[in-house]
Short mmCIF file of C-alpha atoms and ligand atoms in Angstrom, two decimals:
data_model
loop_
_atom_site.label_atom_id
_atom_site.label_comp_id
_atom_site.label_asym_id
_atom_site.label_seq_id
_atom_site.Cartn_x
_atom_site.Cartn_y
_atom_site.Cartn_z
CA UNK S 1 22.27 16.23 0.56
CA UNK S 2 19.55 18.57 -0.09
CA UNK S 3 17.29 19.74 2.45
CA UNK S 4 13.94 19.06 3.12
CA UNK S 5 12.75 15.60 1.32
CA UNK S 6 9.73 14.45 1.33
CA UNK S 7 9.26 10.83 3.35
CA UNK S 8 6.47 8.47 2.30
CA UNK S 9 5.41 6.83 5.25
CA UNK S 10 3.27 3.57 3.83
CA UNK S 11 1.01 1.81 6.66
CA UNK S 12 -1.41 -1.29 5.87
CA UNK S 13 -4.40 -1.03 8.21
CA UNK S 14 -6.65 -4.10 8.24
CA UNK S 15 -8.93 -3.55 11.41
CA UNK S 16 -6.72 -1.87 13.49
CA UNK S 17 -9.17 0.29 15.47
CA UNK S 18 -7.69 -1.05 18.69
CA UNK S 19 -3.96 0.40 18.05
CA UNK S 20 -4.03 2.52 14.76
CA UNK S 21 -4.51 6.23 16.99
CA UNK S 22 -1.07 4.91 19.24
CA UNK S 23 0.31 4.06 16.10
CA UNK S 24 -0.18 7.90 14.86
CA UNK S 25 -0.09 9.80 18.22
CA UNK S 26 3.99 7.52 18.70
CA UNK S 27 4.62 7.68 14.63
CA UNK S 28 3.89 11.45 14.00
CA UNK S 29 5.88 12.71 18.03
CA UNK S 30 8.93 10.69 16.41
CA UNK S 31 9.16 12.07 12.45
CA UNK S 32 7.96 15.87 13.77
CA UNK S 33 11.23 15.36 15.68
CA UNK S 34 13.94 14.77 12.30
CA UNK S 35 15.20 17.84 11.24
CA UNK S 36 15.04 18.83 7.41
CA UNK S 37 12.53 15.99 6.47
CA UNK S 38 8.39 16.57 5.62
CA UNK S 39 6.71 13.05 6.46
CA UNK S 40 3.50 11.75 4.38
CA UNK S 41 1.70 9.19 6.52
CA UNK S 42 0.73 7.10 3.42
CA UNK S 43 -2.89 5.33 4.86
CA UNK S 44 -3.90 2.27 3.06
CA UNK S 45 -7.47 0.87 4.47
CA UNK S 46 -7.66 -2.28 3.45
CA UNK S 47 -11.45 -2.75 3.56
CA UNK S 48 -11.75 -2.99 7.28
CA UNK S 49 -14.83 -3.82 8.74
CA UNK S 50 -14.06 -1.68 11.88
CA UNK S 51 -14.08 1.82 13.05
CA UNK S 52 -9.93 2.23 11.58
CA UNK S 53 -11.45 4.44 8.76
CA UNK S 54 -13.27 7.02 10.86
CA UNK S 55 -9.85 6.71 13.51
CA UNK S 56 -7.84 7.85 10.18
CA UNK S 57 -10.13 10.56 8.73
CA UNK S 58 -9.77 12.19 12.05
CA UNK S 59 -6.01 12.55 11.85
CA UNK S 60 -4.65 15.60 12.01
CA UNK S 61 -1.26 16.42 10.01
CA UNK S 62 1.17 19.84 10.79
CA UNK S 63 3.35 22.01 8.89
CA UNK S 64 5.70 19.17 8.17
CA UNK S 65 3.22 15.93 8.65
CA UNK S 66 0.75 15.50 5.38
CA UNK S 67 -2.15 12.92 5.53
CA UNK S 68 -3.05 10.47 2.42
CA UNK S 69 -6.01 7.96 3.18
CA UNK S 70 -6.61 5.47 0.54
CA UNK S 71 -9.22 2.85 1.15
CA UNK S 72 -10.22 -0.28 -0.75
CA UNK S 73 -13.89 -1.61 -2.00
CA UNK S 74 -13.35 -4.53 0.54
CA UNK S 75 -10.60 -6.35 1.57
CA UNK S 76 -7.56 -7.26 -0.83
CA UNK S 77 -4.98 -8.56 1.40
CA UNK S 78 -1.41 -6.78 2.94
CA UNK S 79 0.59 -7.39 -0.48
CA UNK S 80 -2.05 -5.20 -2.51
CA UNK S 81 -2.36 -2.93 0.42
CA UNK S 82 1.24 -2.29 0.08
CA UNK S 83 1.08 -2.19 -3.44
CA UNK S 84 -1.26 0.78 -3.11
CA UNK S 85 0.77 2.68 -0.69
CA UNK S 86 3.69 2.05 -3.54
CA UNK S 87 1.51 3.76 -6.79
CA UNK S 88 -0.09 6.72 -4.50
CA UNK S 89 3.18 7.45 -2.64
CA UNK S 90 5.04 10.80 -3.38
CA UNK S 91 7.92 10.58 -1.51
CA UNK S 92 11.39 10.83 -2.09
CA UNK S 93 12.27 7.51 0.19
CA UNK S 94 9.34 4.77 0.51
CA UNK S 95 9.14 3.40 4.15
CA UNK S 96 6.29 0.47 4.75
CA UNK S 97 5.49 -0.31 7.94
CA UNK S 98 2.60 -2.12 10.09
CA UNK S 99 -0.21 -0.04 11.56
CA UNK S 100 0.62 -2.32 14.96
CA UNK S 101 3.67 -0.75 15.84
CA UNK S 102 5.37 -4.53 15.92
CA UNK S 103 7.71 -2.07 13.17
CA UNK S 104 9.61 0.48 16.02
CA UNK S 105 8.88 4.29 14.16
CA UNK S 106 12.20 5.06 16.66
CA UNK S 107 14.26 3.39 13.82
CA UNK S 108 13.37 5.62 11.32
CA UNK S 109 16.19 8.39 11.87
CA UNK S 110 18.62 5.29 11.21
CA UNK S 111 16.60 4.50 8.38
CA UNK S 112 16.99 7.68 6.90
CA UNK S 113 20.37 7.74 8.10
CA UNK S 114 21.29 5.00 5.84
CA UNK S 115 19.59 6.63 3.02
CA UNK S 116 21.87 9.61 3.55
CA UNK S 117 24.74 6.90 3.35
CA UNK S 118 23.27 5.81 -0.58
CA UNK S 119 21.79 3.18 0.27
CA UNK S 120 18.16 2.35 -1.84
CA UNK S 121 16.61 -0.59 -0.94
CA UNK S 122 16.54 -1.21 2.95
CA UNK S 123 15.64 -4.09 4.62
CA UNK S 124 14.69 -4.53 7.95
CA UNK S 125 15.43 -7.99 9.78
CA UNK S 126 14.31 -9.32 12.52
CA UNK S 127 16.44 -10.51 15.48
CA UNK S 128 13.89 -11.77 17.24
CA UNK S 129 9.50 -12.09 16.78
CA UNK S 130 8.51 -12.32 19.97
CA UNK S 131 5.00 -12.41 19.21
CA UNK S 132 5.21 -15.38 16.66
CA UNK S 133 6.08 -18.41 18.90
CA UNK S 134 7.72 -21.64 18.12
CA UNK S 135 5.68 -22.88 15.73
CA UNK S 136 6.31 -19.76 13.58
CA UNK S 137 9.72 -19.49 13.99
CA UNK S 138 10.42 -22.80 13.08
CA UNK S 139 7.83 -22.64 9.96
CA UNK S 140 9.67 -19.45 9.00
CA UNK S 141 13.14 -20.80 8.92
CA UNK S 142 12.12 -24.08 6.78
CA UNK S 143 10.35 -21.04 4.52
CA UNK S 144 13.57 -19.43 3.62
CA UNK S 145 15.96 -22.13 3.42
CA UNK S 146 13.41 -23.98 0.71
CA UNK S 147 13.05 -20.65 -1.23
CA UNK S 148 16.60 -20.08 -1.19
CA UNK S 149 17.46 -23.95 -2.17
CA UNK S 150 14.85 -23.48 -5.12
CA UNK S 151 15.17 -20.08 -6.44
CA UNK S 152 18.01 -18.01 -8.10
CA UNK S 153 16.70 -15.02 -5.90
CA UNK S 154 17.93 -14.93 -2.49
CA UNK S 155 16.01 -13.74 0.46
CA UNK S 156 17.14 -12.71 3.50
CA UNK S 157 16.02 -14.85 6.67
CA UNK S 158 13.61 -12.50 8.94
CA UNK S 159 12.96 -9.75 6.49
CA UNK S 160 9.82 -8.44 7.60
CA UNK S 161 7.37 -6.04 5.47
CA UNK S 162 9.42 -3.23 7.19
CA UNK S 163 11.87 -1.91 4.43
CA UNK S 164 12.13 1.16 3.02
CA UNK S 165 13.28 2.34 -0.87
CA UNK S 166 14.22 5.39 -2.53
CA UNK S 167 12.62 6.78 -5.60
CA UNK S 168 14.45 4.97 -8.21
CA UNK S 169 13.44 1.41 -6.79
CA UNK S 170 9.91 2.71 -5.75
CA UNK S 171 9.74 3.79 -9.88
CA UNK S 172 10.90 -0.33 -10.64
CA UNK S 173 8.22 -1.81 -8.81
CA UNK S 174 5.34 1.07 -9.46
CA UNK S 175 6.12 0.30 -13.21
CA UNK S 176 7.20 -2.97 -13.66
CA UNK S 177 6.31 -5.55 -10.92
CA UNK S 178 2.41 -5.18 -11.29
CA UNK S 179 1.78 -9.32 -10.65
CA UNK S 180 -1.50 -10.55 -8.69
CA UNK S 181 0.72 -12.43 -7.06
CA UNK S 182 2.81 -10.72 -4.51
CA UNK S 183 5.70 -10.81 -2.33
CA UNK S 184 6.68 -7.37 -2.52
CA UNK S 185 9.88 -7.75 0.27
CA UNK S 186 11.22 -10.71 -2.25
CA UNK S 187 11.42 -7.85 -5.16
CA UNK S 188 12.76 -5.33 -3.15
CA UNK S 189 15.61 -7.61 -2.28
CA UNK S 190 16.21 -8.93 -5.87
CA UNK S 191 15.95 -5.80 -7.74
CA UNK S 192 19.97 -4.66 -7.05
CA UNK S 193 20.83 -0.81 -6.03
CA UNK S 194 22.83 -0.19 -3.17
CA UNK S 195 21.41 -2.52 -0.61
CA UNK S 196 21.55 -2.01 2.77
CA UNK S 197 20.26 -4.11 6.22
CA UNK S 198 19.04 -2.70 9.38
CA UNK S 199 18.15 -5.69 12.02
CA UNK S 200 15.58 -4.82 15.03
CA UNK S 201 13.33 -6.57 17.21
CA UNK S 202 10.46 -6.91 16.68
CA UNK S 203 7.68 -5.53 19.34
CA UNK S 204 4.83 -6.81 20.53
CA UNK S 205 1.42 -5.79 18.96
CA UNK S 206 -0.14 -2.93 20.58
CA UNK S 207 -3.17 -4.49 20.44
CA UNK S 208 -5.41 -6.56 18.24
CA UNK S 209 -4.46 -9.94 16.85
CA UNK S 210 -2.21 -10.87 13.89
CA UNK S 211 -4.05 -12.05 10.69
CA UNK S 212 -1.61 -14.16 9.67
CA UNK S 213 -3.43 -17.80 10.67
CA UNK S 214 -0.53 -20.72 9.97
CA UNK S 215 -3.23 -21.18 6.58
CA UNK S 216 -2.89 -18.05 5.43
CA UNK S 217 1.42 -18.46 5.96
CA UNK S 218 0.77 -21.92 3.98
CA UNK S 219 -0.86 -20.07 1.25
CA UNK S 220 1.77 -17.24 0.88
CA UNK S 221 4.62 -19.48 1.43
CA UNK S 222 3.29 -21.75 -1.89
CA UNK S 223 2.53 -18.97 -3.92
CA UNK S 224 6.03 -17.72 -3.22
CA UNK S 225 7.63 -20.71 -4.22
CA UNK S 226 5.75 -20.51 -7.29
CA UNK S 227 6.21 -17.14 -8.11
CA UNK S 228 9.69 -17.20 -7.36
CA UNK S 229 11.33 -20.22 -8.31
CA UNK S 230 10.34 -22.92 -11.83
CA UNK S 231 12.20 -26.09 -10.08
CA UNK S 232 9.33 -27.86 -8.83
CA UNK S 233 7.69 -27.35 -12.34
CA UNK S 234 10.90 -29.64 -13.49
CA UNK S 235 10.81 -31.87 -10.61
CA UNK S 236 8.61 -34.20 -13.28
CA UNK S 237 11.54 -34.43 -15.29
CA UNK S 238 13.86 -36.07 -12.10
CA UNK S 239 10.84 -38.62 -11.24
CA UNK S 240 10.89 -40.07 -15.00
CA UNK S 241 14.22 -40.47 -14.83
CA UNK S 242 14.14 -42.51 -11.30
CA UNK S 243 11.29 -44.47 -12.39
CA UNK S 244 12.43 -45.58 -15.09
CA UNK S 245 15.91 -46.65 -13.69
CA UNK S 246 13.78 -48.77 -10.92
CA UNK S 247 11.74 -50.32 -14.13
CA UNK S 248 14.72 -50.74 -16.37
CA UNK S 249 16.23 -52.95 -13.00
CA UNK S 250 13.17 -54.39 -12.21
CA UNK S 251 12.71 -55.55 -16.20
CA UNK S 252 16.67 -57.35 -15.72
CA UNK S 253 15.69 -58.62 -12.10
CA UNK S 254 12.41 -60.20 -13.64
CA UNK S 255 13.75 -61.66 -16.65
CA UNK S 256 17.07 -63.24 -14.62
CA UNK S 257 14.79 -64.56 -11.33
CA UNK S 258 12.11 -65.71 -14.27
CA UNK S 259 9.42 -65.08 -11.44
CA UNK S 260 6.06 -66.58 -12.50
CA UNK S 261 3.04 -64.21 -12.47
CA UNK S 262 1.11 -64.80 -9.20
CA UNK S 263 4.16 -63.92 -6.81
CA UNK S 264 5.14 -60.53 -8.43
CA UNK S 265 1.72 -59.71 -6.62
CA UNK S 266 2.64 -57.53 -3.88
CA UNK S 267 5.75 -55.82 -6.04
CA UNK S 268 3.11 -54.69 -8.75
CA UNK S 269 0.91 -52.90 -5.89
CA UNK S 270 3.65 -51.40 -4.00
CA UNK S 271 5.00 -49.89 -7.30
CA UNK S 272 1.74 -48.86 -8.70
CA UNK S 273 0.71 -47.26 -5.61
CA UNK S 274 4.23 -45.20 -5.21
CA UNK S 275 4.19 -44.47 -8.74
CA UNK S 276 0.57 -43.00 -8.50
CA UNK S 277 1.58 -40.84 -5.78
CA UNK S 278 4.52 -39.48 -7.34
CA UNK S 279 2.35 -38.70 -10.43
CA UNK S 280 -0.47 -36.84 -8.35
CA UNK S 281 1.73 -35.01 -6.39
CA UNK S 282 3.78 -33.54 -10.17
CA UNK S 283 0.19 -32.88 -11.32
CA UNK S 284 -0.68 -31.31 -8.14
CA UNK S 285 2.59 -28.78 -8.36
CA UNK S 286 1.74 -27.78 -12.29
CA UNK S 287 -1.64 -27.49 -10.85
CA UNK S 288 -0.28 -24.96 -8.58
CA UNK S 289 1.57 -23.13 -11.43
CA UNK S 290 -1.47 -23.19 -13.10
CA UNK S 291 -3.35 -21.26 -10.81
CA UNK S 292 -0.63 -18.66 -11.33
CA UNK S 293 -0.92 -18.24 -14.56
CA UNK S 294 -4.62 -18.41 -14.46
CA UNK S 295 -4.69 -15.34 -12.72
CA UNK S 296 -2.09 -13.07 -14.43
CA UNK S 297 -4.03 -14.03 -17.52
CA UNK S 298 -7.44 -13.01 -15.83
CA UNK S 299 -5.53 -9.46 -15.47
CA UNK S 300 -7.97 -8.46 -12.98
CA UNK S 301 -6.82 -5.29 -10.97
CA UNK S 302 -4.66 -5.78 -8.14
CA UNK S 303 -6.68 -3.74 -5.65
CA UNK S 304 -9.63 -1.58 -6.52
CA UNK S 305 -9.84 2.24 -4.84
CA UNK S 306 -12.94 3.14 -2.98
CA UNK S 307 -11.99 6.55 -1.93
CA UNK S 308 -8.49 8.33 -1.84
CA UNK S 309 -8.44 11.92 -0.30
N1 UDP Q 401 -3.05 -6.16 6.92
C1 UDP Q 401 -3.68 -5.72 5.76
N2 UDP Q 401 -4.53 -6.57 5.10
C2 UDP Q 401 -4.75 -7.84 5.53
C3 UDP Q 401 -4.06 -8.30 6.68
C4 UDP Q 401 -3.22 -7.43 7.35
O1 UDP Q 401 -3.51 -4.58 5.34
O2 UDP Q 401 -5.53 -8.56 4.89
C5 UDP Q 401 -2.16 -5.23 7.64
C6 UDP Q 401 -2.34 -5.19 9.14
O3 UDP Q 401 -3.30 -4.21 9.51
C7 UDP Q 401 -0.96 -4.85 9.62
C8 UDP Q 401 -0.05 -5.48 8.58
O4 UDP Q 401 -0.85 -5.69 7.42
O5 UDP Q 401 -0.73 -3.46 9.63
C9 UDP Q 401 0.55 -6.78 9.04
O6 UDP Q 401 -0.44 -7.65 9.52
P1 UDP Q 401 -0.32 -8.37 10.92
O7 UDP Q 401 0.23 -7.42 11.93
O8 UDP Q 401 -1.62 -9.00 11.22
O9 UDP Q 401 0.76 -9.50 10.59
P2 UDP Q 401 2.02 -9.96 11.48
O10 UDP Q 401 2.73 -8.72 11.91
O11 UDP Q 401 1.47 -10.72 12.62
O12 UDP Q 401 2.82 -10.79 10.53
MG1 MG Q 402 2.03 -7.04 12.80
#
């Protein structure tokens, strides 16, 4: 291995004026530690509203600790902040983390470690969120078995948006994953090169509150789905076939019992009302595809630079 490569360290900060100086203070005392590595703390300010941008200009790097502060016109979300960090980074290995320290920096030797061992594309998984109650948890788990029922692409339960890549996975996703809409930890896991898994537990936030509301998981789980997987899209296909088996017996059943028109009544509503909510909801999932496609076409950019110094 030769000496002295350059690590990218990639952090999302989206009003994190409360924790973002104990992130760096903890982050930068741990890398200035790991012999024959430079560290670039890879800042991406995702159009916070707070004092995290002044906190970050006032950084100080050292001999082996560089400083790159990207901010955004306004807010763009955590995917596109990541995104970002991905195109600006200049490292030889890629490691995202969160600006809240719920991502331990003390795992980054073993990161780097692994790295050392050939591996490319790192994720880190979660043993246990200990911040993200029950309600999480549970909605988590149902996440990842769906996406892994519906889609050819497997991910792995509690990876987090703590993984790490070297430069020849970094280059596939600068260049060729540029969709609006992300799930950057479901490429990095479906892209192949040596894979490797690193499990942790996760911390509690330093300070500050998640923005992840159970809305904003709803959203991101759909557009997932979406992005990742076309068997809802066909799901139309298996409802045709069912409803026309039930008419095809209903037809025979009709015909044999000759039932006269004022008793078939009830039947008629039961079956019109289960067949119109069988057609929304198909016209409500290409809806959803729709959207998709509405906005790769609209090709608008994926985050849009304020300032990068
Ligand atoms: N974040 C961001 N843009 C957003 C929301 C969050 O860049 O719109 C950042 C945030 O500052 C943090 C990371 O993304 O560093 C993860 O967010 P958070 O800690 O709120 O999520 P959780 O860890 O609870 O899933
Ligand atoms: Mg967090």
């Amino acid at each position: 291995m030769e000496d002295n490569r350059l690590v990218s360290l990639i952090i999302s900060v989206y009003n994190e004026e409360q924790g973002i100086e104990q992130f760096y203070s903890v982050t930068k005392e741990i890398v200035e530690k790991i012999e024959g590595y430079s560290f670039e703390f890879v800042f991406v300010n995702d159009g916070s509203a707070d004092k995290s941008q002044e906190l970050i200009d006032g950084f100080k790097g050292s001999d082996r600790v560089s400083l790159k502060r990207i901010e955004f016109s306004r807010n763009f979300g955590h995917e596109a902040a990541m995104c970002a960090g991905l195109d600006y980074a200049s490292g030889d290995y890629l490691i995202f983390m969160d600006a809240d320290l719920q991502h331990p920096p003390a795992l980054i030797p073993k990161i780097l470690g692994k790295f050392s061992e050939g591996a490319e594309c790192i994720s880190m998984v979660r043993t246990k969120n200990e911040t993200a109650g029950l309600i999480k948890n549970i909605t988590s788990s149902l996440f990842y078995g769906l996406i892994n029922k519906l889609s050819v692409m497997k991910l792995e339960p509690g990876a987090s948006d703590f993984f790490a890549i070297s430069k020849r996975p970094a280059e596939v996703l600068r260049n060729n994953y540029r969709e609006k809409i992300r799930f950057m930890r479901g490429f990095v896991q479906n892209i192949g090169f040596n894979k490797a898994i690193i499990e942790y537990e996760a911390a509690k936030r330093v300070a500050g509150e998640s923005h992840y509301s159970l809305k904003k998981l709803w959203r991101l789980s759909m557009d997932t789905i979406v992005c990742f997987s076309d068997i809802p899209l066909k799901a139309g296909t298996f409802a045709s076939v069912i409803s026309a088996l039930i008419g095809f017996i209903l037809i025979i059943y009709t015909l044999f019992t000759r039932q006269g028109a004022p008793s078939g009544y009830a039947t008629i509503v039961i079956v019109l009302c289960f067949m119109f909510a069988v057609l929304f909801l198909l016209l409500g999932i290409i809806g959803q595809y729709i959207a998709v496609i509405y906005n790769e076409m609209k090709d608008r950019p994926i985050y849009i630079l304020k300032d990068i110094r």
